[in-house]
């Protein structure tokens, strides 16, 4: 089982949903970066359960403790170990699932692969494991801040309620002003009411998160198997409940011709820096051409399915394949979108920082 992400900037995670703690080790973090603990904690607070009426009722403080790799408020360049204690498990809520396979969950596939599984909240397959990603992503953001890279994600669709696909139409500074994390207050209210009504019925609903990366340096990504958009896609598709990924114009590009889709180059502002003096008039490519960043905004859309755990009776089978029924208990999200926004940002940040460090090492070795 692979539990490590990245090549130079790496994150190795450990823990289970109903175990003592979630944690990880970040390696390859550049030295001398100021560690803002308040910022890291805020990133975790954006993800933590129990933050509003439309999320799971599980109450967790999700307080992070850094165990190594930081001295006098700055990174030392050595591995950064961290831990977040689990405090509010209700493991008994899952006892009726011990010998059953929950529909559309990882229960059956984990059992088939390993011959054993942790039935308490899915164990290692639980979305609670994404705590470690948020910590790794927060550290990556602190490093990227010094490069002028800004990553902003937001909820752009819940069920049938959606925003226009053009992120430039919205003030993304307003994302944190509502519990849905949608930049348009009126749409956010509609989304909130839909999620609340779905929750009251014991059902779930999916949606889309849009993510924008501004200030990405030119030249990140590899020309063949590690194209930047392929890395971003793999990172996003590794998040629990993600079912689709597109960047730039995505699937909409098939409705246009090359003469409409091509991004024409032009002379930009600034002197002496290729990242500034060459720009594109449009950005249908989504900031990536030939698998390599071109300096324009990178934008992508990530589709999340409705949460598999619903609080109504479903047909399923037991460990022997015998038909039975299951009615889930416990505390579950009716929609993961609001809490997934910081996870999407975290994965984007780790991809960009890892590729930046890879690119930097190439030039160092070349020199």
GROMACS .gro file of C-alpha atoms in nm:
model
  367
    1UNK     CA    1   0.000   0.000   0.000
    2UNK     CA    2   0.152   0.332  -0.107
    3UNK     CA    3   0.118   0.597   0.162
    4UNK     CA    4   0.366   0.851   0.022
    5UNK     CA    5   0.294   1.140  -0.213
    6UNK     CA    6   0.552   1.337  -0.411
    7UNK     CA    7   0.911   1.299  -0.529
    8UNK     CA    8   1.115   1.575  -0.363
    9UNK     CA    9   0.850   1.735  -0.144
   10UNK     CA   10   0.689   1.422  -0.001
   11UNK     CA   11   0.408   1.347   0.241
   12UNK     CA   12   0.383   1.008   0.411
   13UNK     CA   13   0.062   0.959   0.611
   14UNK     CA   14  -0.053   0.719   0.880
   15UNK     CA   15  -0.359   0.654   1.095
   16UNK     CA   16  -0.721   0.541   1.075
   17UNK     CA   17  -1.053   0.711   1.132
   18UNK     CA   18  -1.114   0.536   1.465
   19UNK     CA   19  -0.753   0.485   1.571
   20UNK     CA   20  -0.567   0.698   1.827
   21UNK     CA   21  -0.447   0.959   1.579
   22UNK     CA   22  -0.389   1.075   1.223
   23UNK     CA   23  -0.040   1.191   1.132
   24UNK     CA   24   0.234   1.215   0.880
   25UNK     CA   25   0.587   1.308   0.786
   26UNK     CA   26   0.669   1.584   0.537
   27UNK     CA   27   1.015   1.550   0.384
   28UNK     CA   28   1.189   1.778   0.136
   29UNK     CA   29   1.045   2.097   0.286
   30UNK     CA   30   1.283   2.383   0.203
   31UNK     CA   31   1.475   2.517   0.501
   32UNK     CA   32   1.424   2.864   0.641
   33UNK     CA   33   1.050   2.890   0.572
   34UNK     CA   34   0.862   3.068   0.851
   35UNK     CA   35   0.610   2.828   1.005
   36UNK     CA   36   0.283   3.005   1.080
   37UNK     CA   37   0.109   2.765   1.318
   38UNK     CA   38  -0.208   2.975   1.322
   39UNK     CA   39  -0.230   2.943   0.945
   40UNK     CA   40  -0.176   2.566   0.954
   41UNK     CA   41  -0.445   2.530   1.219
   42UNK     CA   42  -0.689   2.745   1.019
   43UNK     CA   43  -0.641   2.515   0.721
   44UNK     CA   44  -0.732   2.220   0.942
   45UNK     CA   45  -1.028   2.408   1.089
   46UNK     CA   46  -1.166   2.457   0.737
   47UNK     CA   47  -1.167   2.078   0.695
   48UNK     CA   48  -1.269   1.964   1.042
   49UNK     CA   49  -1.612   1.806   1.112
   50UNK     CA   50  -1.894   1.968   1.306
   51UNK     CA   51  -1.830   2.319   1.174
   52UNK     CA   52  -2.185   2.386   1.053
   53UNK     CA   53  -2.536   2.246   1.026
   54UNK     CA   54  -2.463   2.095   0.684
   55UNK     CA   55  -2.165   1.883   0.790
   56UNK     CA   56  -2.126   1.572   1.000
   57UNK     CA   57  -2.208   1.613   1.370
   58UNK     CA   58  -1.879   1.452   1.475
   59UNK     CA   59  -1.695   1.698   1.702
   60UNK     CA   60  -1.317   1.702   1.676
   61UNK     CA   61  -1.070   1.972   1.777
   62UNK     CA   62  -0.821   1.855   1.512
   63UNK     CA   63  -0.534   2.030   1.688
   64UNK     CA   64  -0.208   1.969   1.509
   65UNK     CA   65   0.123   1.918   1.686
   66UNK     CA   66   0.452   1.944   1.497
   67UNK     CA   67   0.705   1.695   1.635
   68UNK     CA   68   1.020   1.776   1.439
   69UNK     CA   69   1.174   1.976   1.157
   70UNK     CA   70   1.104   2.323   1.301
   71UNK     CA   71   1.341   2.534   1.513
   72UNK     CA   72   1.279   2.888   1.637
   73UNK     CA   73   0.977   2.916   1.412
   74UNK     CA   74   1.144   2.814   1.086
   75UNK     CA   75   1.183   2.490   0.894
   76UNK     CA   76   1.522   2.326   0.928
   77UNK     CA   77   1.510   2.118   0.610
   78UNK     CA   78   1.475   1.794   0.805
   79UNK     CA   79   1.157   1.581   0.809
   80UNK     CA   80   0.856   1.744   0.974
   81UNK     CA   81   0.660   1.493   1.178
   82UNK     CA   82   0.311   1.585   1.294
   83UNK     CA   83   0.014   1.431   1.471
   84UNK     CA   84  -0.357   1.508   1.518
   85UNK     CA   85  -0.535   1.311   1.790
   86UNK     CA   86  -0.875   1.151   1.733
   87UNK     CA   87  -1.100   1.250   2.021
   88UNK     CA   88  -1.464   1.180   1.937
   89UNK     CA   89  -1.503   0.836   1.779
   90UNK     CA   90  -1.831   0.648   1.814
   91UNK     CA   91  -1.698   0.312   1.700
   92UNK     CA   92  -2.005   0.129   1.826
   93UNK     CA   93  -2.208   0.296   1.551
   94UNK     CA   94  -2.033   0.070   1.302
   95UNK     CA   95  -2.078  -0.262   1.480
   96UNK     CA   96  -2.365  -0.365   1.251
   97UNK     CA   97  -2.127  -0.322   0.954
   98UNK     CA   98  -1.863  -0.564   1.082
   99UNK     CA   99  -1.982  -0.849   0.858
  100UNK     CA  100  -2.145  -0.647   0.579
  101UNK     CA  101  -2.025  -0.461   0.273
  102UNK     CA  102  -2.159  -0.106   0.248
  103UNK     CA  103  -2.279  -0.017  -0.106
  104UNK     CA  104  -2.028   0.195  -0.304
  105UNK     CA  105  -1.775   0.195  -0.020
  106UNK     CA  106  -1.423   0.052  -0.013
  107UNK     CA  107  -1.530  -0.231   0.222
  108UNK     CA  108  -1.544  -0.504  -0.041
  109UNK     CA  109  -1.237  -0.397  -0.238
  110UNK     CA  110  -1.022  -0.358   0.076
  111UNK     CA  111  -1.139  -0.699   0.203
  112UNK     CA  112  -1.069  -0.861  -0.134
  113UNK     CA  113  -0.720  -0.710  -0.156
  114UNK     CA  114  -0.601  -0.759   0.202
  115UNK     CA  115  -0.828  -1.031   0.340
  116UNK     CA  116  -0.904  -0.808   0.636
  117UNK     CA  117  -1.054  -0.465   0.700
  118UNK     CA  118  -1.125  -0.210   0.970
  119UNK     CA  119  -1.504  -0.170   0.961
  120UNK     CA  120  -1.505   0.133   1.195
  121UNK     CA  121  -1.571   0.424   0.965
  122UNK     CA  122  -1.378   0.262   0.684
  123UNK     CA  123  -1.047   0.265   0.869
  124UNK     CA  124  -0.776   0.375   0.628
  125UNK     CA  125  -1.029   0.450   0.352
  126UNK     CA  126  -1.204   0.713   0.563
  127UNK     CA  127  -1.199   1.074   0.447
  128UNK     CA  128  -1.064   1.161   0.793
  129UNK     CA  129  -0.723   1.056   0.663
  130UNK     CA  130  -0.722   1.378   0.456
  131UNK     CA  131  -0.623   1.562   0.774
  132UNK     CA  132  -0.263   1.476   0.688
  133UNK     CA  133  -0.305   1.617   0.338
  134UNK     CA  134  -0.425   1.948   0.480
  135UNK     CA  135  -0.118   1.975   0.704
  136UNK     CA  136   0.115   1.888   0.416
  137UNK     CA  137  -0.070   2.130   0.192
  138UNK     CA  138  -0.051   2.409   0.450
  139UNK     CA  139   0.327   2.368   0.473
  140UNK     CA  140   0.349   2.369   0.093
  141UNK     CA  141   0.141   2.688   0.082
  142UNK     CA  142   0.381   2.858   0.323
  143UNK     CA  143   0.670   2.779   0.087
  144UNK     CA  144   0.473   2.881  -0.223
  145UNK     CA  145   0.377   3.211  -0.061
  146UNK     CA  146   0.740   3.318  -0.092
  147UNK     CA  147   0.718   3.250  -0.467
  148UNK     CA  148   0.398   3.453  -0.506
  149UNK     CA  149   0.184   3.146  -0.582
  150UNK     CA  150  -0.178   3.170  -0.460
  151UNK     CA  151  -0.421   2.876  -0.466
  152UNK     CA  152  -0.794   2.930  -0.421
  153UNK     CA  153  -1.071   2.670  -0.445
  154UNK     CA  154  -1.445   2.713  -0.403
  155UNK     CA  155  -1.772   2.525  -0.430
  156UNK     CA  156  -1.907   2.593  -0.777
  157UNK     CA  157  -2.189   2.338  -0.788
  158UNK     CA  158  -2.406   2.136  -0.548
  159UNK     CA  159  -2.652   1.902  -0.716
  160UNK     CA  160  -2.822   2.105  -0.994
  161UNK     CA  161  -2.733   2.445  -0.842
  162UNK     CA  162  -2.426   2.581  -1.018
  163UNK     CA  163  -2.218   2.889  -1.095
  164UNK     CA  164  -2.088   2.987  -1.436
  165UNK     CA  165  -1.768   2.800  -1.522
  166UNK     CA  166  -1.569   3.123  -1.566
  167UNK     CA  167  -1.400   3.180  -1.230
  168UNK     CA  168  -1.300   3.534  -1.333
  169UNK     CA  169  -1.659   3.648  -1.285
  170UNK     CA  170  -1.640   3.600  -0.908
  171UNK     CA  171  -1.471   3.763  -0.611
  172UNK     CA  172  -1.290   3.466  -0.462
  173UNK     CA  173  -1.209   3.662  -0.146
  174UNK     CA  174  -1.569   3.597  -0.042
  175UNK     CA  175  -1.537   3.216  -0.041
  176UNK     CA  176  -1.500   3.192   0.337
  177UNK     CA  177  -1.798   3.418   0.408
  178UNK     CA  178  -2.049   3.131   0.407
  179UNK     CA  179  -2.054   2.770   0.522
  180UNK     CA  180  -2.081   2.627   0.169
  181UNK     CA  181  -1.763   2.807   0.056
  182UNK     CA  182  -1.927   2.951  -0.254
  183UNK     CA  183  -1.824   3.306  -0.360
  184UNK     CA  184  -2.182   3.411  -0.449
  185UNK     CA  185  -2.397   3.462  -0.139
  186UNK     CA  186  -2.732   3.403  -0.313
  187UNK     CA  187  -2.618   3.077  -0.470
  188UNK     CA  188  -2.455   2.971  -0.145
  189UNK     CA  189  -2.788   3.008   0.033
  190UNK     CA  190  -2.960   2.788  -0.226
  191UNK     CA  191  -2.687   2.528  -0.194
  192UNK     CA  192  -2.706   2.536   0.186
  193UNK     CA  193  -3.081   2.479   0.184
  194UNK     CA  194  -3.048   2.191  -0.061
  195UNK     CA  195  -2.783   2.021   0.153
  196UNK     CA  196  -2.991   2.073   0.467
  197UNK     CA  197  -3.299   1.921   0.305
  198UNK     CA  198  -3.102   1.623   0.176
  199UNK     CA  199  -2.955   1.570   0.522
  200UNK     CA  200  -3.302   1.572   0.678
  201UNK     CA  201  -3.403   1.288   0.443
  202UNK     CA  202  -3.098   1.079   0.532
  203UNK     CA  203  -2.964   1.115   0.180
  204UNK     CA  204  -2.656   1.279   0.025
  205UNK     CA  205  -2.570   1.505  -0.269
  206UNK     CA  206  -2.256   1.568  -0.476
  207UNK     CA  207  -2.115   1.863  -0.665
  208UNK     CA  208  -1.810   2.035  -0.814
  209UNK     CA  209  -1.517   2.228  -0.669
  210UNK     CA  210  -1.329   2.474  -0.889
  211UNK     CA  211  -0.963   2.544  -0.809
  212UNK     CA  212  -0.747   2.828  -0.943
  213UNK     CA  213  -0.367   2.853  -0.916
  214UNK     CA  214  -0.231   3.203  -0.973
  215UNK     CA  215   0.134   3.296  -1.008
  216UNK     CA  216   0.258   2.951  -1.103
  217UNK     CA  217   0.610   2.977  -1.250
  218UNK     CA  218   0.662   2.887  -1.615
  219UNK     CA  219   0.820   2.550  -1.683
  220UNK     CA  220   0.669   2.320  -1.419
  221UNK     CA  221   0.577   1.969  -1.527
  222UNK     CA  222   0.746   1.709  -1.744
  223UNK     CA  223   0.690   1.662  -2.119
  224UNK     CA  224   0.595   1.293  -2.115
  225UNK     CA  225   0.445   1.085  -1.833
  226UNK     CA  226   0.459   1.346  -1.557
  227UNK     CA  227   0.274   1.625  -1.734
  228UNK     CA  228   0.160   1.889  -1.485
  229UNK     CA  229  -0.207   1.837  -1.560
  230UNK     CA  230  -0.162   1.459  -1.526
  231UNK     CA  231  -0.005   1.511  -1.182
  232UNK     CA  232  -0.284   1.746  -1.076
  233UNK     CA  233  -0.544   1.500  -1.206
  234UNK     CA  234  -0.386   1.210  -1.017
  235UNK     CA  235  -0.369   1.420  -0.700
  236UNK     CA  236  -0.733   1.523  -0.721
  237UNK     CA  237  -0.857   1.177  -0.814
  238UNK     CA  238  -0.682   1.040  -0.505
  239UNK     CA  239  -0.920   1.240  -0.283
  240UNK     CA  240  -1.210   1.042  -0.138
  241UNK     CA  241  -1.534   1.063  -0.341
  242UNK     CA  242  -1.376   1.234  -0.645
  243UNK     CA  243  -1.515   1.096  -0.971
  244UNK     CA  244  -1.401   1.345  -1.233
  245UNK     CA  245  -1.132   1.600  -1.322
  246UNK     CA  246  -1.089   1.855  -1.599
  247UNK     CA  247  -0.859   2.152  -1.647
  248UNK     CA  248  -0.877   2.451  -1.876
  249UNK     CA  249  -1.174   2.426  -2.110
  250UNK     CA  250  -1.191   2.055  -2.033
  251UNK     CA  251  -1.471   1.867  -2.205
  252UNK     CA  252  -1.619   2.192  -2.338
  253UNK     CA  253  -1.332   2.221  -2.586
  254UNK     CA  254  -1.492   1.958  -2.808
  255UNK     CA  255  -1.765   2.208  -2.894
  256UNK     CA  256  -1.517   2.450  -3.055
  257UNK     CA  257  -1.271   2.459  -3.345
  258UNK     CA  258  -0.894   2.499  -3.326
  259UNK     CA  259  -0.925   2.856  -3.453
  260UNK     CA  260  -1.140   2.931  -3.148
  261UNK     CA  261  -0.948   2.721  -2.897
  262UNK     CA  262  -0.588   2.823  -2.967
  263UNK     CA  263  -0.427   3.061  -2.717
  264UNK     CA  264  -0.244   3.325  -2.921
  265UNK     CA  265   0.086   3.448  -2.780
  266UNK     CA  266   0.150   3.816  -2.728
  267UNK     CA  267   0.403   4.045  -2.564
  268UNK     CA  268   0.321   4.100  -2.202
  269UNK     CA  269   0.432   4.354  -1.945
  270UNK     CA  270   0.775   4.353  -1.785
  271UNK     CA  271   1.127   4.318  -1.915
  272UNK     CA  272   1.408   4.068  -1.896
  273UNK     CA  273   1.192   3.780  -1.774
  274UNK     CA  274   1.039   3.530  -2.014
  275UNK     CA  275   0.766   3.456  -1.760
  276UNK     CA  276   0.645   3.814  -1.796
  277UNK     CA  277   0.721   3.926  -2.151
  278UNK     CA  278   0.542   3.635  -2.322
  279UNK     CA  279   0.173   3.594  -2.242
  280UNK     CA  280  -0.139   3.456  -2.411
  281UNK     CA  281  -0.443   3.660  -2.515
  282UNK     CA  282  -0.677   3.386  -2.395
  283UNK     CA  283  -0.636   3.093  -2.156
  284UNK     CA  284  -0.836   2.805  -2.294
  285UNK     CA  285  -0.537   2.582  -2.214
  286UNK     CA  286  -0.579   2.643  -1.843
  287UNK     CA  287  -0.221   2.756  -1.787
  288UNK     CA  288  -0.065   2.431  -1.911
  289UNK     CA  289   0.063   2.356  -2.261
  290UNK     CA  290   0.250   2.042  -2.360
  291UNK     CA  291   0.217   1.929  -2.000
  292UNK     CA  292   0.420   2.229  -1.877
  293UNK     CA  293   0.298   2.547  -1.704
  294UNK     CA  294   0.301   2.860  -1.921
  295UNK     CA  295   0.259   3.123  -1.648
  296UNK     CA  296  -0.113   3.185  -1.694
  297UNK     CA  297  -0.374   3.092  -1.434
  298UNK     CA  298  -0.417   2.717  -1.392
  299UNK     CA  299  -0.784   2.635  -1.337
  300UNK     CA  300  -0.954   2.300  -1.288
  301UNK     CA  301  -1.284   2.146  -1.186
  302UNK     CA  302  -1.317   1.843  -0.960
  303UNK     CA  303  -1.640   1.641  -0.940
  304UNK     CA  304  -1.741   1.477  -0.612
  305UNK     CA  305  -2.002   1.202  -0.597
  306UNK     CA  306  -2.276   1.196  -0.331
  307UNK     CA  307  -2.140   1.042  -0.009
  308UNK     CA  308  -2.192   0.665  -0.015
  309UNK     CA  309  -2.319   0.642   0.344
  310UNK     CA  310  -2.689   0.721   0.352
  311UNK     CA  311  -2.915   0.683   0.654
  312UNK     CA  312  -3.185   0.485   0.478
  313UNK     CA  313  -3.210   0.107   0.442
  314UNK     CA  314  -3.018  -0.047   0.152
  315UNK     CA  315  -2.979  -0.396   0.013
  316UNK     CA  316  -2.633  -0.551   0.037
  317UNK     CA  317  -2.454  -0.879   0.111
  318UNK     CA  318  -2.255  -1.019   0.402
  319UNK     CA  319  -1.900  -1.160   0.396
  320UNK     CA  320  -2.033  -1.486   0.250
  321UNK     CA  321  -2.224  -1.311  -0.028
  322UNK     CA  322  -2.562  -1.375   0.133
  323UNK     CA  323  -2.828  -1.105   0.072
  324UNK     CA  324  -2.913  -0.883   0.368
  325UNK     CA  325  -3.002  -0.522   0.444
  326UNK     CA  326  -2.813  -0.239   0.606
  327UNK     CA  327  -2.923   0.083   0.770
  328UNK     CA  328  -2.622   0.296   0.853
  329UNK     CA  329  -2.586   0.468   1.187
  330UNK     CA  330  -2.353   0.737   1.307
  331UNK     CA  331  -2.254   1.084   1.189
  332UNK     CA  332  -2.189   1.148   0.824
  333UNK     CA  333  -2.164   1.440   0.581
  334UNK     CA  334  -2.467   1.490   0.355
  335UNK     CA  335  -2.232   1.669   0.113
  336UNK     CA  336  -1.851   1.671   0.125
  337UNK     CA  337  -1.802   1.984  -0.086
  338UNK     CA  338  -1.766   2.249   0.189
  339UNK     CA  339  -1.503   2.047   0.378
  340UNK     CA  340  -1.327   1.929   0.061
  341UNK     CA  341  -1.234   2.280  -0.056
  342UNK     CA  342  -0.918   2.298   0.162
  343UNK     CA  343  -0.824   1.941   0.064
  344UNK     CA  344  -0.832   2.033  -0.305
  345UNK     CA  345  -0.613   2.335  -0.233
  346UNK     CA  346  -0.372   2.121  -0.032
  347UNK     CA  347  -0.324   1.868  -0.310
  348UNK     CA  348  -0.271   2.144  -0.567
  349UNK     CA  349  -0.014   2.313  -0.340
  350UNK     CA  350   0.185   1.993  -0.290
  351UNK     CA  351   0.192   1.919  -0.664
  352UNK     CA  352   0.311   2.270  -0.752
  353UNK     CA  353   0.579   2.283  -0.481
  354UNK     CA  354   0.708   1.935  -0.567
  355UNK     CA  355   0.734   2.028  -0.935
  356UNK     CA  356   0.902   2.359  -0.851
  357UNK     CA  357   1.167   2.178  -0.647
  358UNK     CA  358   1.215   1.921  -0.924
  359UNK     CA  359   1.256   2.202  -1.179
  360UNK     CA  360   1.500   2.383  -0.951
  361UNK     CA  361   1.710   2.070  -0.905
  362UNK     CA  362   1.734   2.028  -1.283
  363UNK     CA  363   1.881   2.375  -1.323
  364UNK     CA  364   2.117   2.327  -1.026
  365UNK     CA  365   2.247   2.001  -1.173
  366UNK     CA  366   2.274   2.160  -1.516
  367UNK     CA  367   2.486   2.442  -1.371
   0.00000   0.00000   0.00000
